[in-house]
XYZ file of C-alpha atoms in Angstrom:
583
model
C -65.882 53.576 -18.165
C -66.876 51.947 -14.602
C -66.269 48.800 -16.090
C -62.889 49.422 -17.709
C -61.681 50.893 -14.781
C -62.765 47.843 -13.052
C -61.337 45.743 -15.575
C -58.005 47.423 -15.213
C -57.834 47.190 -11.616
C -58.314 43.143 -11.891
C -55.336 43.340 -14.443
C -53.298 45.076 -11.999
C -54.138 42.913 -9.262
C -53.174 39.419 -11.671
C -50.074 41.359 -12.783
C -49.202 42.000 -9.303
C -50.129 38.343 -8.130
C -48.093 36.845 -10.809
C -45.358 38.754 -9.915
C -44.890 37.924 -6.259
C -46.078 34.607 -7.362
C -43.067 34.091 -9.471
C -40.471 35.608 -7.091
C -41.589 33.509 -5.181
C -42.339 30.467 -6.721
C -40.445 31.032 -10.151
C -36.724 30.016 -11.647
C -33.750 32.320 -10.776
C -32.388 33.187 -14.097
C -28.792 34.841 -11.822
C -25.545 33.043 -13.082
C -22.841 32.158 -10.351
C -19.582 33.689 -10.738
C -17.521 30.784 -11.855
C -14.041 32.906 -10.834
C -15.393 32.745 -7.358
C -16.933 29.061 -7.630
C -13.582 28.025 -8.298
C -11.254 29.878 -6.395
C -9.486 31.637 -9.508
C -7.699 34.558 -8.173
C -5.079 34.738 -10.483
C -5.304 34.931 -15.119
C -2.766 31.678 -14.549
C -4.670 29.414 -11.678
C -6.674 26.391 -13.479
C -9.531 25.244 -11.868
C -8.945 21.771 -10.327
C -11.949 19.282 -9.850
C -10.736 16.161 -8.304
C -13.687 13.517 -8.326
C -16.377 15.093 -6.164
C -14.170 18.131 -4.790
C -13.564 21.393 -6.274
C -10.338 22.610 -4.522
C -11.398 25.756 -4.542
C -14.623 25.827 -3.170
C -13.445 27.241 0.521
C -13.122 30.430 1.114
C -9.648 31.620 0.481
C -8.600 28.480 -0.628
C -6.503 28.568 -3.969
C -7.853 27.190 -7.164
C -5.874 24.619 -7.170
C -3.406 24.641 -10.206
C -1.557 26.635 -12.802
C -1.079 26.927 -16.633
C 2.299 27.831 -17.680
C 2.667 28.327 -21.001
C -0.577 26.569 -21.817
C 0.899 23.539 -19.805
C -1.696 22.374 -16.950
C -0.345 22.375 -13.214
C -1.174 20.639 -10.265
C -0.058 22.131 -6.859
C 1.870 19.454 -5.030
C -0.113 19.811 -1.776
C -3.042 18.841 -4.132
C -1.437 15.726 -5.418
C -0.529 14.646 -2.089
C -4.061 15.006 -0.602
C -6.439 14.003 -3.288
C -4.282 12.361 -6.621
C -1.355 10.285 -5.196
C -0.097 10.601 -1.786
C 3.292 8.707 -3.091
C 4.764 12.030 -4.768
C 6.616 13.755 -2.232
C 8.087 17.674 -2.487
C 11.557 18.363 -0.378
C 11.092 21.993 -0.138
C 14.544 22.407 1.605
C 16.334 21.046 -1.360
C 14.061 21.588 -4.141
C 13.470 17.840 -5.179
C 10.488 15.992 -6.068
C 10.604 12.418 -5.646
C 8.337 8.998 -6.331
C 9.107 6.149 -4.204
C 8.793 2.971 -6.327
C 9.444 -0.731 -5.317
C 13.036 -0.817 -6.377
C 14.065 3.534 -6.136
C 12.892 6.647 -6.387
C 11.949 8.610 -9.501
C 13.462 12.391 -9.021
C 12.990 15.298 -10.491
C 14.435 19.072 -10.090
C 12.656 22.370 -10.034
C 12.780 24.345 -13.506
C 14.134 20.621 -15.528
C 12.416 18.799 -18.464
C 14.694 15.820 -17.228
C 14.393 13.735 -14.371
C 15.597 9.777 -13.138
C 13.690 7.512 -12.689
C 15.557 4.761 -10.303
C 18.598 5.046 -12.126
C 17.523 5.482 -16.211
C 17.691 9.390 -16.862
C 14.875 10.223 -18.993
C 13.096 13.390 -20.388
C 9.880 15.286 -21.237
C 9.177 17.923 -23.816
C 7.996 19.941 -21.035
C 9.050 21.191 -17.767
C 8.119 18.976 -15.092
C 8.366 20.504 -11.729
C 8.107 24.477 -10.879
C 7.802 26.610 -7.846
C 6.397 29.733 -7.115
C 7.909 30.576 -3.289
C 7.459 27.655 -1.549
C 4.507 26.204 -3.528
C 5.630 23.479 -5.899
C 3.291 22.696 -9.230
C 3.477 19.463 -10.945
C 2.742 18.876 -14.637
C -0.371 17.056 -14.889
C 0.829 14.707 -17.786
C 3.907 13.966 -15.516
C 1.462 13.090 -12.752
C -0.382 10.335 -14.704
C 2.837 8.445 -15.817
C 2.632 7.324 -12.360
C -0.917 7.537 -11.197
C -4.276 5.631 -11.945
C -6.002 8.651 -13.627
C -7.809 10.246 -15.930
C -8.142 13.681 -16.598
C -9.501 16.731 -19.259
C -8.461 20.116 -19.585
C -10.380 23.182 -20.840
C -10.565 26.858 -21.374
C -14.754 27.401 -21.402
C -16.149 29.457 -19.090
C -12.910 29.764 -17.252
C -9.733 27.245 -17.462
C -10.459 24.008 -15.553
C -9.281 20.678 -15.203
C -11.459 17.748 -14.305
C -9.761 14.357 -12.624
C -10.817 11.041 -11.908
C -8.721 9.249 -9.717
C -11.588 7.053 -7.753
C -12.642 4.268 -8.907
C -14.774 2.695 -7.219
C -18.362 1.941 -7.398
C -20.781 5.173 -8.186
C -23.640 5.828 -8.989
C -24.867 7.526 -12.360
C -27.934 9.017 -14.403
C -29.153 10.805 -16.859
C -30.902 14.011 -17.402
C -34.684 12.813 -19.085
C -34.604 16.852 -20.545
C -32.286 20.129 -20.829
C -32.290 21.719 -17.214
C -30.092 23.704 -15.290
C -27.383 22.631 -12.259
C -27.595 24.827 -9.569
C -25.285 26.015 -6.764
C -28.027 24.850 -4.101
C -31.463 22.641 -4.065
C -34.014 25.043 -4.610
C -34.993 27.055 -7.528
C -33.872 30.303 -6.542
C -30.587 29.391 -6.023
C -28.295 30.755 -8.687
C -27.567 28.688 -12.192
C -24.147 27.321 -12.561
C -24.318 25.633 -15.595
C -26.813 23.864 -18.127
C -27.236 20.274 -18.443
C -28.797 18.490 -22.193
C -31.190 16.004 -22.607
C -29.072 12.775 -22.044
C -26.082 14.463 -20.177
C -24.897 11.581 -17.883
C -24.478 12.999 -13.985
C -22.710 10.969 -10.911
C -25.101 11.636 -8.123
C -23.659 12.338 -4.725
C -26.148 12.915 -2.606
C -29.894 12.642 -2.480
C -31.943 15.292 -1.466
C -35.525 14.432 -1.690
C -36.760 16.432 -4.694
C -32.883 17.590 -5.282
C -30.079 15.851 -6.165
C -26.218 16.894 -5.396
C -24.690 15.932 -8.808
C -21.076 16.258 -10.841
C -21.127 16.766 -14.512
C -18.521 15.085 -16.522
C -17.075 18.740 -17.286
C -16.652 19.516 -13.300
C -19.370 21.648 -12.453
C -20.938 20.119 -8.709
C -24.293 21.326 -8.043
C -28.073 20.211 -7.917
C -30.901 19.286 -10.387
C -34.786 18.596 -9.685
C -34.680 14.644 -8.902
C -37.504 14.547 -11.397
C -35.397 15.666 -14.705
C -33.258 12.436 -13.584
C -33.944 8.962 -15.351
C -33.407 6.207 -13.193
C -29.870 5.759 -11.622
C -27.796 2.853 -12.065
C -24.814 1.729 -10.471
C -21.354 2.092 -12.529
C -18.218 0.381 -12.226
C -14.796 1.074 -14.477
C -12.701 -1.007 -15.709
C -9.326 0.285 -15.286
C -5.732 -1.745 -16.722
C -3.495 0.476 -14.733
C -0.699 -1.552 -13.037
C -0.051 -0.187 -9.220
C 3.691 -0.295 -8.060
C 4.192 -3.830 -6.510
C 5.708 -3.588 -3.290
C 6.979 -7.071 -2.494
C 7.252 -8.118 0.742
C 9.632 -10.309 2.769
C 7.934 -13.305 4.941
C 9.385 -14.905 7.420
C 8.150 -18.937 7.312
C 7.424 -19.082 11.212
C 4.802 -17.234 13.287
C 6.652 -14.489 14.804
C 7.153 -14.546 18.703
C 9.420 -11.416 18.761
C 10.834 -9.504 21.904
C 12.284 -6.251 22.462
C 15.537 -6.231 24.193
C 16.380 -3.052 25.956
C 20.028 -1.920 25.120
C 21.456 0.990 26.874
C 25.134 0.537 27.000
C 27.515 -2.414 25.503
C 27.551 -4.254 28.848
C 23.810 -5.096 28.258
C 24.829 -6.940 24.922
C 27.165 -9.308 27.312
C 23.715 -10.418 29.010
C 21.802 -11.848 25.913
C 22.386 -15.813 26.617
C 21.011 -14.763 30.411
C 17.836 -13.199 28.707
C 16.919 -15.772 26.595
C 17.487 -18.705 28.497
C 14.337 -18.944 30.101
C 12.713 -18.300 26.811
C 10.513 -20.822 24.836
C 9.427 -20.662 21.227
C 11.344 -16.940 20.716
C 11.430 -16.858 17.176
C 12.783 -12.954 17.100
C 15.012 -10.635 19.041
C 14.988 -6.935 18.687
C 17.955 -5.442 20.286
C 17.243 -1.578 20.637
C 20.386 -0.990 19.143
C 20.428 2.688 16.797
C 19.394 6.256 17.856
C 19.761 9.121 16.233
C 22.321 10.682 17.475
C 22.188 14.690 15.629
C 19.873 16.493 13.050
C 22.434 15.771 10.177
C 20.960 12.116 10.358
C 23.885 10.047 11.765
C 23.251 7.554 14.247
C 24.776 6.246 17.332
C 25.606 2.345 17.552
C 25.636 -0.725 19.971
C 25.275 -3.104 17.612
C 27.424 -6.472 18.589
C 28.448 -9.058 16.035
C 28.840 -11.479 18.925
C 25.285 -10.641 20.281
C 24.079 -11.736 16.824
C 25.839 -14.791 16.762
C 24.659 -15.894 19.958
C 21.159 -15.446 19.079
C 21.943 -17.211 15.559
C 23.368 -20.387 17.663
C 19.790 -20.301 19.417
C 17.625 -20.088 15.661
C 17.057 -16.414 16.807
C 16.557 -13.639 14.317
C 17.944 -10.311 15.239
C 15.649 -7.515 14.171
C 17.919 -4.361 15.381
C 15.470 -1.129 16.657
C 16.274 2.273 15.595
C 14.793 5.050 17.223
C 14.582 8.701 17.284
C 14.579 8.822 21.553
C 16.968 7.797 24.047
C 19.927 8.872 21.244
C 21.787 12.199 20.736
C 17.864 14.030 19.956
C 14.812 13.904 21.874
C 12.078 16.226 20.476
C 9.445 16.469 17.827
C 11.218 19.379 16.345
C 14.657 17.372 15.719
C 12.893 14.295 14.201
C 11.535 16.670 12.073
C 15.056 18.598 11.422
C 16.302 15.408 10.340
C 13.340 13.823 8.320
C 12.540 16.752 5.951
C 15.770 16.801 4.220
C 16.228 14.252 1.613
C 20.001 13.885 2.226
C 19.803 13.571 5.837
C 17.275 11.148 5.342
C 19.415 9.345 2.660
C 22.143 9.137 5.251
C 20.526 8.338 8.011
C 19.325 4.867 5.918
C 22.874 4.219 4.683
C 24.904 3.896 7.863
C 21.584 1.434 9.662
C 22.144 -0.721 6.668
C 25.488 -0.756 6.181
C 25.481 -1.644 10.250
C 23.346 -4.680 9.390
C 24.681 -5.811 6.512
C 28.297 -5.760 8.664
C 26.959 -7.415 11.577
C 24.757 -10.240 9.771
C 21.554 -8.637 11.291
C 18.048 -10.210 10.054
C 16.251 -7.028 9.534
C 15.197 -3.773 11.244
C 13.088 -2.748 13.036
C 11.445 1.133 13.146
C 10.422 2.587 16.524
C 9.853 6.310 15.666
C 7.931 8.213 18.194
C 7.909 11.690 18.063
C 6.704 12.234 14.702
C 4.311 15.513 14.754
C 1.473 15.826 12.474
C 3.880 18.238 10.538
C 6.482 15.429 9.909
C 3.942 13.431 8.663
C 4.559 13.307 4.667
C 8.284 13.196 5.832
C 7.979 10.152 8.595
C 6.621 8.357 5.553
C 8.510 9.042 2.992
C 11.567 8.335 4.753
C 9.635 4.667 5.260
C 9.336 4.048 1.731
C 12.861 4.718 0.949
C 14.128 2.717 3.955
C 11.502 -0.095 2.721
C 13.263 0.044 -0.428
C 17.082 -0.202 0.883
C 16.166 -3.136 3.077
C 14.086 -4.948 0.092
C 17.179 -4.676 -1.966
C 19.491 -5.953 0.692
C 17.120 -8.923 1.935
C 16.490 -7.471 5.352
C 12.947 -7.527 6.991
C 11.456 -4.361 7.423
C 9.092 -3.535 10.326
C 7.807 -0.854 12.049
C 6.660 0.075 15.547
C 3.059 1.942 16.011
C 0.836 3.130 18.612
C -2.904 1.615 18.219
C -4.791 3.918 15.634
C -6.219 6.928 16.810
C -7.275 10.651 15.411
C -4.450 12.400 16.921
C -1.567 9.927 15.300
C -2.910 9.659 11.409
C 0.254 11.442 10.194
C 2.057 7.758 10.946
C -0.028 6.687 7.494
C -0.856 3.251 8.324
C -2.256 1.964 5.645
C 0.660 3.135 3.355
C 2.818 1.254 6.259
C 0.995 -1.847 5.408
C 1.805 -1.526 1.633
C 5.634 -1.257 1.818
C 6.870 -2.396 4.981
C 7.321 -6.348 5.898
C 5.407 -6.159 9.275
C 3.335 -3.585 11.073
C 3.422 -3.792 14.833
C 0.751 -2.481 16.934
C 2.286 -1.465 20.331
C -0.824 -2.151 22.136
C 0.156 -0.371 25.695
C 0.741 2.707 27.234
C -2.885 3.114 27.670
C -1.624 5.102 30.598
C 1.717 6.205 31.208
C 3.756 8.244 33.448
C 2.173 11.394 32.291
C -1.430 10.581 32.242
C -3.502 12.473 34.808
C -5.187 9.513 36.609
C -4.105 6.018 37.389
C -5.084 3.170 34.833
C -4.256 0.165 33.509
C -1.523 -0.540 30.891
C -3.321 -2.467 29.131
C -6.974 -2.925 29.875
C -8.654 -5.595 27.407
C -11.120 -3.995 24.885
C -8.163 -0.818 24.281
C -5.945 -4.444 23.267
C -9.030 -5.731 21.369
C -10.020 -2.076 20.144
C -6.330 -1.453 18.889
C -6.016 -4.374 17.193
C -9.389 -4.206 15.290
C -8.887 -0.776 14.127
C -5.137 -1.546 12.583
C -6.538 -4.454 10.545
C -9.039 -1.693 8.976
C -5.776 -0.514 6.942
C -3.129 -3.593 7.604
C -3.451 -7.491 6.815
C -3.534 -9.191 9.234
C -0.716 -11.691 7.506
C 1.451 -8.511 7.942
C 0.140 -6.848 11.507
C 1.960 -8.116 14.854
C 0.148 -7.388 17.984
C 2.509 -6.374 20.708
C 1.860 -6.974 24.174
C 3.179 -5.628 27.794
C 5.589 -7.971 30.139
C 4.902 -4.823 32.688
C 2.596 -3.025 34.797
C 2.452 0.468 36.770
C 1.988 0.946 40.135
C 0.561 3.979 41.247
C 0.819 6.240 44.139
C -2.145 8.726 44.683
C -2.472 11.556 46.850
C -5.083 14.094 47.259
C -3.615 18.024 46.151
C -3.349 20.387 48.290
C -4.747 23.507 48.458
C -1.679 25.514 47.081
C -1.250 22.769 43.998
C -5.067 23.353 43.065
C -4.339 26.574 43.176
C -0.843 26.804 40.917
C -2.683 24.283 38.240
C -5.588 26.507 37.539
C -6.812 26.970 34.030
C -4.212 23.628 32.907
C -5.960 20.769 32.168
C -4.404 19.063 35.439
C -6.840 20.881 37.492
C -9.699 19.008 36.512
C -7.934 15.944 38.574
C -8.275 16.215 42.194
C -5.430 13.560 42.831
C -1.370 13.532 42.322
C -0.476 11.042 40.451
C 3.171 9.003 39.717
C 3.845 6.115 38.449
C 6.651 3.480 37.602
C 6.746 0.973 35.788
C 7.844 -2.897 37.345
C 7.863 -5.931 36.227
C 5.840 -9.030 36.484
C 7.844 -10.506 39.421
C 8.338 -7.456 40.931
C 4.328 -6.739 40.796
C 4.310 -9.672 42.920
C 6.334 -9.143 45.493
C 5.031 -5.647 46.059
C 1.488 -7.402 46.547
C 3.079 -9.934 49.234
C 4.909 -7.248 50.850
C 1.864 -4.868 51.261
C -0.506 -8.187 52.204
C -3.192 -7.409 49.664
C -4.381 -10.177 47.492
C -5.659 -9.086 43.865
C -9.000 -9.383 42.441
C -10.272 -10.132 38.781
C -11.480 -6.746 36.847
C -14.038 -7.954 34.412
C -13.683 -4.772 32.604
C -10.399 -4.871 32.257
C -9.821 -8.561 32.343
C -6.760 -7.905 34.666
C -6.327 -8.891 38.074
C -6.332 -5.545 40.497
C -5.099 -4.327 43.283
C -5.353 -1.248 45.856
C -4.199 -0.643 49.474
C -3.468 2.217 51.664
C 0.100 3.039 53.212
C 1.286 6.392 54.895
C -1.927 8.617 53.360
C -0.831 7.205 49.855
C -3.326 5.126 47.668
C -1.175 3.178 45.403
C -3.196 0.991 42.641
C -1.881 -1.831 40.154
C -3.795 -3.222 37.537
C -1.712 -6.153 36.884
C -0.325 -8.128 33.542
C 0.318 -11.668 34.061
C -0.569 -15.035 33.095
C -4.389 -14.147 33.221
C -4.068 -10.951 31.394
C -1.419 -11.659 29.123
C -3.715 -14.737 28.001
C -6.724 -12.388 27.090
C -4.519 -10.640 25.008
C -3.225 -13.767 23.045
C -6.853 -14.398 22.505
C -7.453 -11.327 20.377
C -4.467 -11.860 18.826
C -4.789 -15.517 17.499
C -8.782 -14.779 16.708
C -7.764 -12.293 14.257
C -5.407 -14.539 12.656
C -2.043 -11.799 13.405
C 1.374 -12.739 11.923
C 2.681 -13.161 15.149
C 3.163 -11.274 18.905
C 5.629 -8.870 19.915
C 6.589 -8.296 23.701
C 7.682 -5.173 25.604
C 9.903 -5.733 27.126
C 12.521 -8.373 27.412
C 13.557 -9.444 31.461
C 10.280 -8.144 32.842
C 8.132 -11.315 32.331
C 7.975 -14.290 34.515
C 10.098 -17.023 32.891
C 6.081 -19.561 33.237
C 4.808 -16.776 30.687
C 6.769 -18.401 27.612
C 4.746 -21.803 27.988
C 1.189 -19.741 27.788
C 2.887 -17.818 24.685
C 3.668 -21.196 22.722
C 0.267 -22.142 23.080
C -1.242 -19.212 21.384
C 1.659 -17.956 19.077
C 3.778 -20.625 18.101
């Protein structure tokens, strides 16, 4: 009895051992819920796995698309982000649209029917539908137009899986059945099971875990060691991208801006580019905006264009959405997010060229918010379009690339305009906090470098300053520290203002104040500083020295040309350095 007792009391203990043994060591048999997985909320959301993203995996996020009658959707804001940024929704007037090279396809909410350019054509299915202000594209409609391929099905949940990237990945196989699970590790739950000789894409490599997808859109991990070994896979794809042809001028482009702000300025063009050498380009600031219904406001001058003509000048005419009848984010926006305004606003700039003999125009939109970003750029493709079909160059103005200004799309830029200008100044400006150059070298070089990440460089100009900014500092008082509090001004223990002058004006305030100034290495400009009346006023100067830095940069990375801000600010001596470099 002693020894049974015994006996049984070992068994116990094993039992007991096994058993924390295998919660801790052993397989979780617990099943994610796929509903949740995928963001399904709704018995009509489809699951939407695009490449290596599940669009519903956030929290709250929605799953991603819709089945209508057993049709598949795909949410618009979807398409835009992760299928084809080229499809664009008008929410105020209920139109989809696809820019191609030579017109827009369109399409209304709740119609099988849609144009595309100017052939009407048809589906057996309704194309485009809205619930509120979400718009849902069919899926079938979205691969007329898109490099894709995609399955649909209705096991566990409804799902559909699209591959839109293809570039180089890599791939394996599964060396026995196993299990994908939600995390490395396994007690982490089981989302799906994998056969013998599945093939995986692996994503990420995790020591003894690997992040994989499954060809039927489940993204999770296996044990490395049920993997064969991975290769690297490339597809062959016969799809044939929209071509966006581009104009190209047959001269390297020396272009300057000329500042127009009344008709008597036009009168003054043969004065401004007398002194010129090797100007190849004019660009007459010329349209503005001048309400939110997308008309604009004119100084265009046929006689300014033929003078320029007579001189084997090419007028490249600015429009811009400052300095015209609005001024703010909000009524760029007002005027870009309707498709007729926008469709108006393009009519009446070419029909102004196209009256006046102009060359081509020129874009200088700067108060796009990250909001009017899809709408900035739509309204790009379809001028890109009007000025293709009318044999106008197309360019457009930028700031150098940064975080904070992706909604200008760059690389789309690249892709349908004729040239993409980098305005590589205002560094500092009259509303930065501390004094600073215009134009210091490696924010040039830096600028420069980062556009030709998503432009050319056969189609990137690299635009340059003719000015500088002096500054006057003075140290707050106590009652301006005090009023400034909590703002981000506070952290500055100076007042700052600015103007800016040009290069012969620099000069003279140098010779009137006495001060002679020195070479900044840092900067590569010539600086100066100097005390007057308990006012520190610093210049950090663009001239012949700086200006030639800055030609460097641009002829080392091969640019189509120079652009320069702004016409009547340079010294006339500045054109010969120019030729050598540009032209």
């Amino acid at each position: 009895m002693i020894i049974r007792i015994l006996i049984f009391i070992v068994l116990i203990i094993i039992a007991a051992g096994g058993l924390l043994f295998w919660q801790k060591y052993g397989s979780s048999k617990e099943k994610v819920d796929l509903k949740k997985y995928y963001g399904i909320q709704n018995n009509d959301d489809l699951a939407v796995v695009v490449d290596d993203q599940i669009m519903g995996a956030s929290e709250g996020a929605s799953a991603g698309g819709k089945l209508f009658e057993g049709v598949p959707y795909i949410e618009y804001s979807v398409v835009r982000d992760y299928i084809n940024e080229r499809f664009y929704w008008d929410s105020n007037e209920n139109v989809l649209l696809y820019t191609l090279p030579d017109g827009s396809v369109s399409v209304n909410v709740g119609s099988k029917e849609y144009t595309d350019v100017k052939e009407k054509k048809s589906e057996d299915y309704v194309i485009l539908k809205t619930e509120g202000k979400t718009a849902y594209i069919a899926l079938a409609f979205i691969k007329q137009y898109t490099d894709m391929e995609y399955s649909v099905d209705d096991k566990p949940i409804s799902k559909t899986v699209i591959d839109c990237d293809w570039s180089e990945k890599e791939v394996s196989v599964l060396r026995r059945d196993t299990q994908v699970r939600y995390q490395g590790g396994v007690k982490s739950p089981i989302l799906t099971e994998v056969k013998k000789s599945d093939k995986v894409w692996i994503l990420e490599d995790e020591g003894d875990w690997m992040k994989v997808r499954t060809s039927d859109g489940f993204i999770g991990y296996v044990k490395t060691n049920s993997l064969k070994k991975s290769t690297k896979e490339v597809v062959e794809r016969d799809f044939q991208e929209p071509d966006y042809t581009n104009i190209s001028v047959d001269y390297t482009i020396n272009m300057a801006w000329h500042n127009v702000e009344n008709d008597t300025a036009n009168s003054y063009i043969l004065e401004m580019i007398a002194s010129t050498k090797g100007l190849t380009t004019i660009a007459p600031t010329w349209f503005n905006i001048s309400d939110t219904d997308g008309n604009i406001s004119s100084l265009v001058s046929s006689e300014y264009v033929n003078y320029a003509h007579k001189s084997n000048i090419d007028v490249w005419a600015t429009l811009r959405d400052f300095h015209g009848g609005i001024n703010s984010y909000d009524e760029t926006y007002e005027v870009l997010s309707y498709t007729s305004k926008r469709e108006n606003l393009i009519n009446q700039v070419i029909a102004a060229a196209l009256q006046n003999d102009i060359d081509g125009i020129n874009l200088d939109f700067e108060l796009v918010s990250e909001e009017c970003g899809e709408h900035f750029i739509q309204f790009v493709r379809e001028l890109s379009v009007k000025c293709r079909q009318n044999d106008l160059v197309f360019t457009i103005d930028n700031y150098v690339p940064m975080p904070y200004n992706e909604q200008y799309h760059l690389a789309e830029q690249g892709k349908v305009a004729d040239y993409v200008i980098i305005m590589a100044y205002d560094e500092h400006t009259e509303n930065s906090y501390e004094a600073g150059s215009v134009a210091s070298y490696h924010f040039v070089k830096d600028g420069i470098e980062n556009a030709l990440k998503a432009v050319p460089e056969t189609r990137l100009v690299g635009g340059i300053p003719f000015y500088s900014r002096l500054w006057e500092e003075t140290p707050k008082t106590e009652e301006q520290l005090a009023e400034e509090a909590g703002t981000e001004a506070a952290d500055y223990p100076n007042k700052i203002t600015s103007r800016a002058v040009g290069m012969d004006e620099a000069k003279e305030l140098l010779n009137s104040a006495g001060v002679q100034a020195k070479w900044d290495e840092k900067t590569k400009q010539n600086y100066a500083q100097w005390e007057a009346d308990g006012t520190t006023y610093k210049i950090w100067l663009e001239d012949k020295e700086s200006i030639e830095e800055k030609l460097k940069v641009i002829k080392s990375n091969k640019l189509a040309g120079a652009a320069e801000w702004r016409l009547g600010w340079e010294n006339p001596g500045i054109w010969d350095l120019i030729l050598q470099y540009v032209n």
